[in-house]
């Protein structure tokens, strides 16, 4: 459907996203909006300290004052698959930032991005599909949240926020991988060196919310199932009926009279999210609100970037997230942008 109706050929688009080049351009976006500098530590440097020779290590600096850069922490990229390694793409915080209560010295955070991109071949570099570009940007968003945390206590540093807020910064940053100008600057054909042609960019952007309603209803089904299960008063739940009835009612997928056990592959339910799955959609509402009100007209606006950095990322979980949101938006957050993004309501 994407290929025939939306003219989105994902393999063709991938030719414009050679991995190394795309990642360095992503870092540039982060450098611009948050006034940062990523400096790769070479393998010969005594500061290079990783768990595998393929891992890249970057020192991250804040350049608010060009004359006097402020060290932020380290980020590690472990990009390729190998035996025994975690098989998906994720961010893992390695150690949080905090202030040493005895010496008053700052202890700097370290965080890692673990992915499984194919390696460059002789005649062809590793190419990222657009959804991999989005995923990497998302995980980088978690990584930066970890790094920019500037709290006194490690307990509240970076991504140590309320569980239903943790996917906000990452989902907010995904918006940048759907903007015309950013797609142009991120892309560079591995043979011709040219950016993605305008028509391809426009087709890609148009396809963003194809089947978006089904996707969101599915998220809602998962969230409601997870919540019902974990809030049942007597623990006496008919899991099969709960899953299947909610699926028909909310996700609008007919069970055809047969009960399935789809929850069997729904790992979040027991994998740490227990009753918190709704947080993905919940934080998407805030992500949309922030992007639409502060960045949509001018995604690389540094003033907005720094405000966001200092009012949301730096504070981590040290204050109520809702207070931080009000502080940034100048009002209570609402779901208008989220609904507009999905095409349910017109932009006001
Ligand atoms: Zn995430």
mmCIF file of C-alpha atoms and ligand atoms in Angstrom:
data_model
loop_
_atom_site.group_PDB
_atom_site.id
_atom_site.type_symbol
_atom_site.label_atom_id
_atom_site.label_comp_id
_atom_site.label_asym_id
_atom_site.label_seq_id
_atom_site.Cartn_x
_atom_site.Cartn_y
_atom_site.Cartn_z
ATOM 1 C CA UNK A 1 0.000 0.000 0.000
ATOM 2 C CA UNK A 2 2.820 2.394 0.896
ATOM 3 C CA UNK A 3 4.558 1.631 -2.371
ATOM 4 C CA UNK A 4 1.547 1.705 -4.650
ATOM 5 C CA UNK A 5 -0.579 4.451 -3.095
ATOM 6 C CA UNK A 6 2.007 6.628 -1.382
ATOM 7 C CA UNK A 7 5.022 6.103 -3.664
ATOM 8 C CA UNK A 8 7.212 5.261 -0.711
ATOM 9 C CA UNK A 9 9.871 2.756 -1.710
ATOM 10 C CA UNK A 10 11.730 2.121 1.532
ATOM 11 C CA UNK A 11 14.753 0.467 -0.112
ATOM 12 C CA UNK A 12 15.183 3.401 -2.440
ATOM 13 C CA UNK A 13 14.884 5.834 0.466
ATOM 14 C CA UNK A 14 17.473 3.814 2.428
ATOM 15 C CA UNK A 15 20.057 4.575 -0.258
ATOM 16 C CA UNK A 16 20.013 8.135 1.029
ATOM 17 C CA UNK A 17 20.773 7.129 4.612
ATOM 18 C CA UNK A 18 24.236 5.529 4.788
ATOM 19 C CA UNK A 19 24.678 4.746 8.472
ATOM 20 C CA UNK A 20 27.851 6.569 9.487
ATOM 21 C CA UNK A 21 26.951 9.703 7.592
ATOM 22 C CA UNK A 22 23.381 9.742 8.879
ATOM 23 C CA UNK A 23 24.423 9.300 12.494
ATOM 24 C CA UNK A 24 26.916 12.141 12.294
ATOM 25 C CA UNK A 25 24.227 14.372 10.793
ATOM 26 C CA UNK A 26 21.805 13.380 13.539
ATOM 27 C CA UNK A 27 24.371 14.419 16.095
ATOM 28 C CA UNK A 28 24.576 17.776 14.345
ATOM 29 C CA UNK A 29 20.839 18.314 14.886
ATOM 30 C CA UNK A 30 21.265 17.575 18.591
ATOM 31 C CA UNK A 31 24.317 19.829 18.669
ATOM 32 C CA UNK A 32 22.334 22.679 17.171
ATOM 33 C CA UNK A 33 19.163 22.583 19.229
ATOM 34 C CA UNK A 34 20.808 21.791 22.566
ATOM 35 C CA UNK A 35 24.100 23.661 21.975
ATOM 36 C CA UNK A 36 26.210 20.533 22.377
ATOM 37 C CA UNK A 37 29.390 19.159 20.888
ATOM 38 C CA UNK A 38 30.096 15.455 20.417
ATOM 39 C CA UNK A 39 33.805 14.663 20.307
ATOM 40 C CA UNK A 40 34.747 11.131 19.365
ATOM 41 C CA UNK A 41 37.424 9.614 21.596
ATOM 42 C CA UNK A 42 39.968 7.844 19.424
ATOM 43 C CA UNK A 43 41.027 4.303 20.256
ATOM 44 C CA UNK A 44 44.552 5.442 21.120
ATOM 45 C CA UNK A 45 43.320 7.965 23.634
ATOM 46 C CA UNK A 46 43.742 6.939 27.254
ATOM 47 C CA UNK A 47 40.144 8.006 27.874
ATOM 48 C CA UNK A 48 38.903 5.353 25.430
ATOM 49 C CA UNK A 49 37.353 2.720 27.634
ATOM 50 C CA UNK A 50 34.706 0.435 26.144
ATOM 51 C CA UNK A 51 33.499 -3.153 26.375
ATOM 52 C CA UNK A 52 34.220 -4.033 22.730
ATOM 53 C CA UNK A 53 36.583 -2.737 20.090
ATOM 54 C CA UNK A 54 33.699 -1.847 17.779
ATOM 55 C CA UNK A 55 32.130 0.479 20.321
ATOM 56 C CA UNK A 56 32.473 4.200 19.659
ATOM 57 C CA UNK A 57 32.845 6.580 22.567
ATOM 58 C CA UNK A 58 31.988 10.281 22.494
ATOM 59 C CA UNK A 59 32.680 12.973 25.037
ATOM 60 C CA UNK A 60 29.759 15.389 25.101
ATOM 61 C CA UNK A 61 30.205 19.063 25.881
ATOM 62 C CA UNK A 62 27.806 21.949 26.379
ATOM 63 C CA UNK A 63 28.822 25.031 24.439
ATOM 64 C CA UNK A 64 26.569 27.669 26.007
ATOM 65 C CA UNK A 65 29.741 29.585 26.668
ATOM 66 C CA UNK A 66 32.042 28.979 23.694
ATOM 67 C CA UNK A 67 35.099 30.071 25.661
ATOM 68 C CA UNK A 68 34.395 27.764 28.527
ATOM 69 C CA UNK A 69 32.734 24.525 27.397
ATOM 70 C CA UNK A 70 31.076 22.460 30.112
ATOM 71 C CA UNK A 71 31.655 18.704 30.145
ATOM 72 C CA UNK A 72 28.366 16.770 30.117
ATOM 73 C CA UNK A 73 29.273 13.076 30.064
ATOM 74 C CA UNK A 74 30.013 10.140 27.782
ATOM 75 C CA UNK A 75 27.835 8.397 25.225
ATOM 76 C CA UNK A 76 28.753 5.046 23.679
ATOM 77 C CA UNK A 77 27.484 3.651 20.372
ATOM 78 C CA UNK A 78 27.504 -0.125 20.032
ATOM 79 C CA UNK A 79 26.062 -0.343 16.534
ATOM 80 C CA UNK A 80 26.551 -3.797 15.025
ATOM 81 C CA UNK A 81 25.302 -7.267 15.876
ATOM 82 C CA UNK A 82 27.560 -9.894 17.386
ATOM 83 C CA UNK A 83 27.075 -13.176 19.120
ATOM 84 C CA UNK A 84 25.376 -12.960 22.484
ATOM 85 C CA UNK A 85 24.505 -9.279 22.166
ATOM 86 C CA UNK A 86 21.088 -7.745 22.865
ATOM 87 C CA UNK A 87 19.129 -8.079 19.615
ATOM 88 C CA UNK A 88 17.089 -4.869 19.341
ATOM 89 C CA UNK A 89 17.764 -1.154 19.434
ATOM 90 C CA UNK A 90 17.753 0.463 22.864
ATOM 91 C CA UNK A 91 19.320 2.974 25.159
ATOM 92 C CA UNK A 92 20.909 1.736 28.355
ATOM 93 C CA UNK A 93 22.008 4.251 30.951
ATOM 94 C CA UNK A 94 25.364 3.124 32.371
ATOM 95 C CA UNK A 95 25.743 5.468 35.300
ATOM 96 C CA UNK A 96 23.701 8.517 36.298
ATOM 97 C CA UNK A 97 24.935 12.032 36.937
ATOM 98 C CA UNK A 98 24.760 13.585 40.429
ATOM 99 C CA UNK A 99 26.555 15.823 42.856
ATOM 100 C CA UNK A 100 28.844 14.124 45.335
ATOM 101 C CA UNK A 101 27.447 15.168 48.719
ATOM 102 C CA UNK A 102 30.839 14.919 50.411
ATOM 103 C CA UNK A 103 33.058 16.775 47.970
ATOM 104 C CA UNK A 104 30.367 18.758 46.139
ATOM 105 C CA UNK A 105 31.958 17.646 42.873
ATOM 106 C CA UNK A 106 29.855 16.764 39.846
ATOM 107 C CA UNK A 107 29.819 13.084 38.896
ATOM 108 C CA UNK A 108 29.196 12.807 35.158
ATOM 109 C CA UNK A 109 26.738 10.410 33.540
ATOM 110 C CA UNK A 110 27.479 7.769 30.911
ATOM 111 C CA UNK A 111 24.933 6.204 28.606
ATOM 112 C CA UNK A 112 24.902 3.847 25.642
ATOM 113 C CA UNK A 113 23.005 3.187 22.438
ATOM 114 C CA UNK A 114 22.865 -0.448 21.485
ATOM 115 C CA UNK A 115 21.743 -1.229 17.921
ATOM 116 C CA UNK A 116 22.141 -3.969 15.368
ATOM 117 C CA UNK A 117 22.842 -2.311 12.037
ATOM 118 C CA UNK A 118 24.525 -4.330 9.280
ATOM 119 C CA UNK A 119 28.191 -3.546 8.710
ATOM 120 C CA UNK A 120 29.492 -1.663 5.669
ATOM 121 C CA UNK A 121 30.323 -3.941 2.743
ATOM 122 C CA UNK A 122 33.083 -3.400 0.206
ATOM 123 C CA UNK A 123 30.796 -1.975 -2.451
ATOM 124 C CA UNK A 124 27.986 -0.653 -0.300
ATOM 125 C CA UNK A 125 27.836 1.071 3.066
ATOM 126 C CA UNK A 126 25.338 0.053 5.723
ATOM 127 C CA UNK A 127 22.068 1.745 4.741
ATOM 128 C CA UNK A 128 19.328 2.710 7.198
ATOM 129 C CA UNK A 129 15.676 2.423 6.345
ATOM 130 C CA UNK A 130 13.723 5.486 7.365
ATOM 131 C CA UNK A 131 12.116 3.647 10.275
ATOM 132 C CA UNK A 132 15.614 2.818 11.527
ATOM 133 C CA UNK A 133 16.513 6.490 11.287
ATOM 134 C CA UNK A 134 13.447 7.226 13.426
ATOM 135 C CA UNK A 135 14.358 4.514 15.939
ATOM 136 C CA UNK A 136 17.941 5.686 16.261
ATOM 137 C CA UNK A 137 16.815 9.259 16.749
ATOM 138 C CA UNK A 138 14.349 8.050 19.399
ATOM 139 C CA UNK A 139 16.993 6.093 21.309
ATOM 140 C CA UNK A 140 19.432 8.967 21.000
ATOM 141 C CA UNK A 141 16.695 11.060 22.614
ATOM 142 C CA UNK A 142 16.751 8.763 25.667
ATOM 143 C CA UNK A 143 20.544 8.927 25.684
ATOM 144 C CA UNK A 144 20.560 12.714 25.647
ATOM 145 C CA UNK A 145 17.927 12.771 28.396
ATOM 146 C CA UNK A 146 20.365 10.705 30.476
ATOM 147 C CA UNK A 147 23.284 12.977 29.678
ATOM 148 C CA UNK A 148 21.606 16.333 30.170
ATOM 149 C CA UNK A 149 20.152 15.470 33.571
ATOM 150 C CA UNK A 150 21.555 17.937 36.051
ATOM 151 C CA UNK A 151 20.078 16.946 39.353
ATOM 152 C CA UNK A 152 21.677 16.768 42.765
ATOM 153 C CA UNK A 153 20.572 13.170 43.313
ATOM 154 C CA UNK A 154 21.174 10.286 40.915
ATOM 155 C CA UNK A 155 17.696 9.006 41.813
ATOM 156 C CA UNK A 156 16.166 11.778 39.704
ATOM 157 C CA UNK A 157 18.795 12.073 36.988
ATOM 158 C CA UNK A 158 17.889 12.108 33.291
ATOM 159 C CA UNK A 159 15.492 9.340 32.365
ATOM 160 C CA UNK A 160 14.676 8.657 36.047
ATOM 161 C CA UNK A 161 11.333 10.388 35.627
ATOM 162 C CA UNK A 162 7.812 9.107 36.227
ATOM 163 C CA UNK A 163 7.327 5.968 34.209
ATOM 164 C CA UNK A 164 4.543 7.514 32.138
ATOM 165 C CA UNK A 165 6.812 10.406 31.117
ATOM 166 C CA UNK A 166 9.917 8.493 30.118
ATOM 167 C CA UNK A 167 8.870 8.130 26.457
ATOM 168 C CA UNK A 168 8.115 11.830 26.064
ATOM 169 C CA UNK A 169 11.562 13.207 25.084
ATOM 170 C CA UNK A 170 12.281 10.305 22.744
ATOM 171 C CA UNK A 171 8.917 10.520 20.979
ATOM 172 C CA UNK A 172 9.164 14.287 20.813
ATOM 173 C CA UNK A 173 12.499 14.032 18.995
ATOM 174 C CA UNK A 174 11.038 11.596 16.471
ATOM 175 C CA UNK A 175 9.183 14.551 14.960
ATOM 176 C CA UNK A 176 12.486 15.850 13.605
ATOM 177 C CA UNK A 177 12.817 12.795 11.376
ATOM 178 C CA UNK A 178 9.556 13.748 9.658
ATOM 179 C CA UNK A 179 10.366 17.387 8.852
ATOM 180 C CA UNK A 180 11.131 18.360 5.291
ATOM 181 C CA UNK A 181 14.276 20.394 6.025
ATOM 182 C CA UNK A 182 15.702 17.831 8.455
ATOM 183 C CA UNK A 183 15.072 14.941 6.057
ATOM 184 C CA UNK A 184 16.934 16.899 3.455
ATOM 185 C CA UNK A 185 19.876 17.615 5.736
ATOM 186 C CA UNK A 186 20.054 14.079 7.179
ATOM 187 C CA UNK A 187 20.058 12.380 3.787
ATOM 188 C CA UNK A 188 22.897 11.945 1.321
ATOM 189 C CA UNK A 189 22.782 9.282 -1.373
ATOM 190 C CA UNK A 190 25.629 6.831 -0.872
ATOM 191 C CA UNK A 191 26.617 7.047 -4.554
ATOM 192 C CA UNK A 192 25.591 10.470 -5.826
ATOM 193 C CA UNK A 193 25.960 12.401 -2.565
ATOM 194 C CA UNK A 194 22.627 14.104 -3.269
ATOM 195 C CA UNK A 195 19.953 14.665 -0.594
ATOM 196 C CA UNK A 196 16.548 12.974 -0.810
ATOM 197 C CA UNK A 197 14.611 14.543 -3.694
ATOM 198 C CA UNK A 198 11.743 16.811 -2.640
ATOM 199 C CA UNK A 199 9.041 14.535 -4.113
ATOM 200 C CA UNK A 200 10.347 11.547 -2.166
ATOM 201 C CA UNK A 201 10.464 13.596 1.030
ATOM 202 C CA UNK A 202 6.905 14.755 0.488
ATOM 203 C CA UNK A 203 5.654 11.222 -0.236
ATOM 204 C CA UNK A 204 7.394 9.983 2.889
ATOM 205 C CA UNK A 205 5.910 12.711 5.071
ATOM 206 C CA UNK A 206 2.442 12.073 3.633
ATOM 207 C CA UNK A 207 2.748 8.433 4.610
ATOM 208 C CA UNK A 208 3.574 9.173 8.251
ATOM 209 C CA UNK A 209 0.133 8.496 9.648
ATOM 210 C CA UNK A 210 -1.042 5.854 7.205
ATOM 211 C CA UNK A 211 -3.042 3.458 9.355
ATOM 212 C CA UNK A 212 -2.384 5.794 12.279
ATOM 213 C CA UNK A 213 -5.861 5.239 13.665
ATOM 214 C CA UNK A 214 -5.362 1.471 13.720
ATOM 215 C CA UNK A 215 -1.956 1.900 15.331
ATOM 216 C CA UNK A 216 -3.290 4.146 18.066
ATOM 217 C CA UNK A 217 -6.343 2.031 18.751
ATOM 218 C CA UNK A 218 -4.000 -0.931 19.120
ATOM 219 C CA UNK A 219 -1.898 1.045 21.594
ATOM 220 C CA UNK A 220 -5.077 1.883 23.466
ATOM 221 C CA UNK A 221 -6.096 -1.762 23.508
ATOM 222 C CA UNK A 222 -2.703 -2.757 24.934
ATOM 223 C CA UNK A 223 -2.788 0.036 27.492
ATOM 224 C CA UNK A 224 -6.312 -0.721 28.673
ATOM 225 C CA UNK A 225 -5.660 -4.447 28.866
ATOM 226 C CA UNK A 226 -2.488 -3.897 30.882
ATOM 227 C CA UNK A 227 -4.233 -1.447 33.213
ATOM 228 C CA UNK A 228 -7.338 -3.631 33.719
ATOM 229 C CA UNK A 229 -5.187 -6.603 34.551
ATOM 230 C CA UNK A 230 -3.103 -4.775 37.123
ATOM 231 C CA UNK A 231 -5.990 -2.978 38.768
ATOM 232 C CA UNK A 232 -8.353 -5.905 39.121
ATOM 233 C CA UNK A 233 -9.639 -5.872 42.704
ATOM 234 C CA UNK A 234 -9.957 -9.584 43.347
ATOM 235 C CA UNK A 235 -7.362 -10.882 40.899
ATOM 236 C CA UNK A 236 -10.022 -13.055 39.377
ATOM 237 C CA UNK A 237 -9.741 -12.041 35.723
ATOM 238 C CA UNK A 238 -10.722 -14.059 32.696
ATOM 239 C CA UNK A 239 -7.645 -13.024 30.753
ATOM 240 C CA UNK A 240 -8.742 -14.483 27.427
ATOM 241 C CA UNK A 241 -12.069 -12.651 27.464
ATOM 242 C CA UNK A 242 -10.510 -9.439 28.680
ATOM 243 C CA UNK A 243 -7.968 -9.465 25.835
ATOM 244 C CA UNK A 244 -10.369 -10.498 23.095
ATOM 245 C CA UNK A 245 -13.342 -8.363 24.123
ATOM 246 C CA UNK A 246 -11.179 -5.256 24.462
ATOM 247 C CA UNK A 247 -9.560 -6.001 21.139
ATOM 248 C CA UNK A 248 -12.921 -6.127 19.385
ATOM 249 C CA UNK A 249 -14.280 -3.141 21.225
ATOM 250 C CA UNK A 250 -11.233 -0.863 21.109
ATOM 251 C CA UNK A 251 -8.881 -1.991 18.345
ATOM 252 C CA UNK A 252 -11.863 -2.853 16.117
ATOM 253 C CA UNK A 253 -10.326 -6.161 15.072
ATOM 254 C CA UNK A 254 -12.913 -8.898 14.932
ATOM 255 C CA UNK A 255 -12.045 -12.105 16.727
ATOM 256 C CA UNK A 256 -14.251 -14.041 14.334
ATOM 257 C CA UNK A 257 -15.730 -15.900 17.289
ATOM 258 C CA UNK A 258 -12.369 -17.391 18.271
ATOM 259 C CA UNK A 259 -10.527 -16.376 21.429
ATOM 260 C CA UNK A 260 -6.820 -15.830 20.919
ATOM 261 C CA UNK A 261 -4.019 -15.489 23.443
ATOM 262 C CA UNK A 262 -2.346 -12.475 21.859
ATOM 263 C CA UNK A 263 -1.233 -11.236 25.279
ATOM 264 C CA UNK A 264 1.247 -14.127 25.298
ATOM 265 C CA UNK A 265 3.640 -12.038 23.219
ATOM 266 C CA UNK A 266 2.921 -8.757 25.011
ATOM 267 C CA UNK A 267 6.115 -8.641 27.059
ATOM 268 C CA UNK A 268 5.632 -5.117 28.438
ATOM 269 C CA UNK A 269 2.818 -6.419 30.617
ATOM 270 C CA UNK A 270 5.334 -8.211 32.853
ATOM 271 C CA UNK A 271 8.598 -6.734 31.620
ATOM 272 C CA UNK A 272 8.747 -3.690 33.866
ATOM 273 C CA UNK A 273 5.896 -1.652 32.452
ATOM 274 C CA UNK A 274 3.227 -3.473 34.494
ATOM 275 C CA UNK A 275 0.215 -1.093 34.334
ATOM 276 C CA UNK A 276 2.417 1.547 32.674
ATOM 277 C CA UNK A 277 2.020 0.684 29.008
ATOM 278 C CA UNK A 278 -0.440 3.537 28.608
ATOM 279 C CA UNK A 279 2.578 5.811 29.143
ATOM 280 C CA UNK A 280 3.598 5.537 25.482
ATOM 281 C CA UNK A 281 0.401 7.160 24.281
ATOM 282 C CA UNK A 282 0.093 9.437 27.296
ATOM 283 C CA UNK A 283 3.560 10.901 26.721
ATOM 284 C CA UNK A 284 2.933 11.116 22.972
ATOM 285 C CA UNK A 285 0.276 13.721 23.783
ATOM 286 C CA UNK A 286 2.861 15.907 25.547
ATOM 287 C CA UNK A 287 5.436 15.270 22.815
ATOM 288 C CA UNK A 288 2.988 16.484 20.161
ATOM 289 C CA UNK A 289 1.992 19.504 22.239
ATOM 290 C CA UNK A 290 5.631 20.580 22.701
ATOM 291 C CA UNK A 291 6.581 20.005 19.078
ATOM 292 C CA UNK A 292 3.565 21.824 17.674
ATOM 293 C CA UNK A 293 3.728 24.784 19.993
ATOM 294 C CA UNK A 294 7.506 25.290 20.200
ATOM 295 C CA UNK A 295 9.194 23.688 17.195
ATOM 296 C CA UNK A 296 6.888 22.941 14.261
ATOM 297 C CA UNK A 297 7.336 26.323 12.599
ATOM 298 C CA UNK A 298 11.097 26.308 13.144
ATOM 299 C CA UNK A 299 12.460 22.936 14.308
ATOM 300 C CA UNK A 300 16.040 24.120 14.792
ATOM 301 C CA UNK A 301 15.094 27.124 16.889
ATOM 302 C CA UNK A 302 17.880 27.247 19.457
ATOM 303 C CA UNK A 303 15.943 29.355 21.954
ATOM 304 C CA UNK A 304 13.182 26.732 22.081
ATOM 305 C CA UNK A 305 15.779 23.963 22.169
ATOM 306 C CA UNK A 306 17.542 25.401 25.178
ATOM 307 C CA UNK A 307 14.306 26.135 26.982
ATOM 308 C CA UNK A 308 13.274 22.538 26.442
ATOM 309 C CA UNK A 309 16.707 21.280 27.486
ATOM 310 C CA UNK A 310 16.748 23.259 30.715
ATOM 311 C CA UNK A 311 13.097 22.973 31.737
ATOM 312 C CA UNK A 312 12.476 19.334 30.828
ATOM 313 C CA UNK A 313 15.666 17.320 30.269
ATOM 314 C CA UNK A 314 17.947 18.835 32.892
ATOM 315 C CA UNK A 315 15.392 18.601 35.671
ATOM 316 C CA UNK A 316 14.849 14.874 35.146
ATOM 317 C CA UNK A 317 12.484 13.581 37.797
ATOM 318 C CA UNK A 318 13.449 16.154 40.414
ATOM 319 C CA UNK A 319 10.145 18.038 40.048
ATOM 320 C CA UNK A 320 6.624 17.127 39.019
ATOM 321 C CA UNK A 321 6.656 16.621 35.250
ATOM 322 C CA UNK A 322 3.374 18.485 34.942
ATOM 323 C CA UNK A 323 4.972 21.554 36.549
ATOM 324 C CA UNK A 324 7.867 21.355 34.091
ATOM 325 C CA UNK A 325 5.432 21.113 31.190
ATOM 326 C CA UNK A 326 3.499 24.157 32.418
ATOM 327 C CA UNK A 327 6.743 26.015 32.852
ATOM 328 C CA UNK A 328 7.765 25.241 29.265
ATOM 329 C CA UNK A 329 4.399 25.735 27.567
ATOM 330 C CA UNK A 330 3.174 28.617 29.687
ATOM 331 C CA UNK A 331 -0.170 26.809 30.123
ATOM 332 C CA UNK A 332 -1.576 23.378 30.913
ATOM 333 C CA UNK A 333 -0.674 20.787 28.280
ATOM 334 C CA UNK A 334 -3.553 19.523 26.139
ATOM 335 C CA UNK A 335 -4.268 16.947 23.447
ATOM 336 C CA UNK A 336 -5.085 19.369 20.600
ATOM 337 C CA UNK A 337 -1.778 18.858 18.772
ATOM 338 C CA UNK A 338 -1.954 15.103 19.193
ATOM 339 C CA UNK A 339 -5.410 15.022 17.578
ATOM 340 C CA UNK A 340 -4.326 17.391 14.813
ATOM 341 C CA UNK A 341 -1.280 15.242 14.104
ATOM 342 C CA UNK A 342 -3.533 12.235 13.631
ATOM 343 C CA UNK A 343 -5.797 14.193 11.310
ATOM 344 C CA UNK A 344 -8.737 13.891 13.693
ATOM 345 C CA UNK A 345 -9.143 17.636 14.141
ATOM 346 C CA UNK A 346 -8.025 20.590 12.044
ATOM 347 C CA UNK A 347 -5.161 22.725 13.291
ATOM 348 C CA UNK A 348 -6.545 25.743 15.127
HETATM 349 ZN ZN1 LIG B 1 11.789 4.719 23.993
#
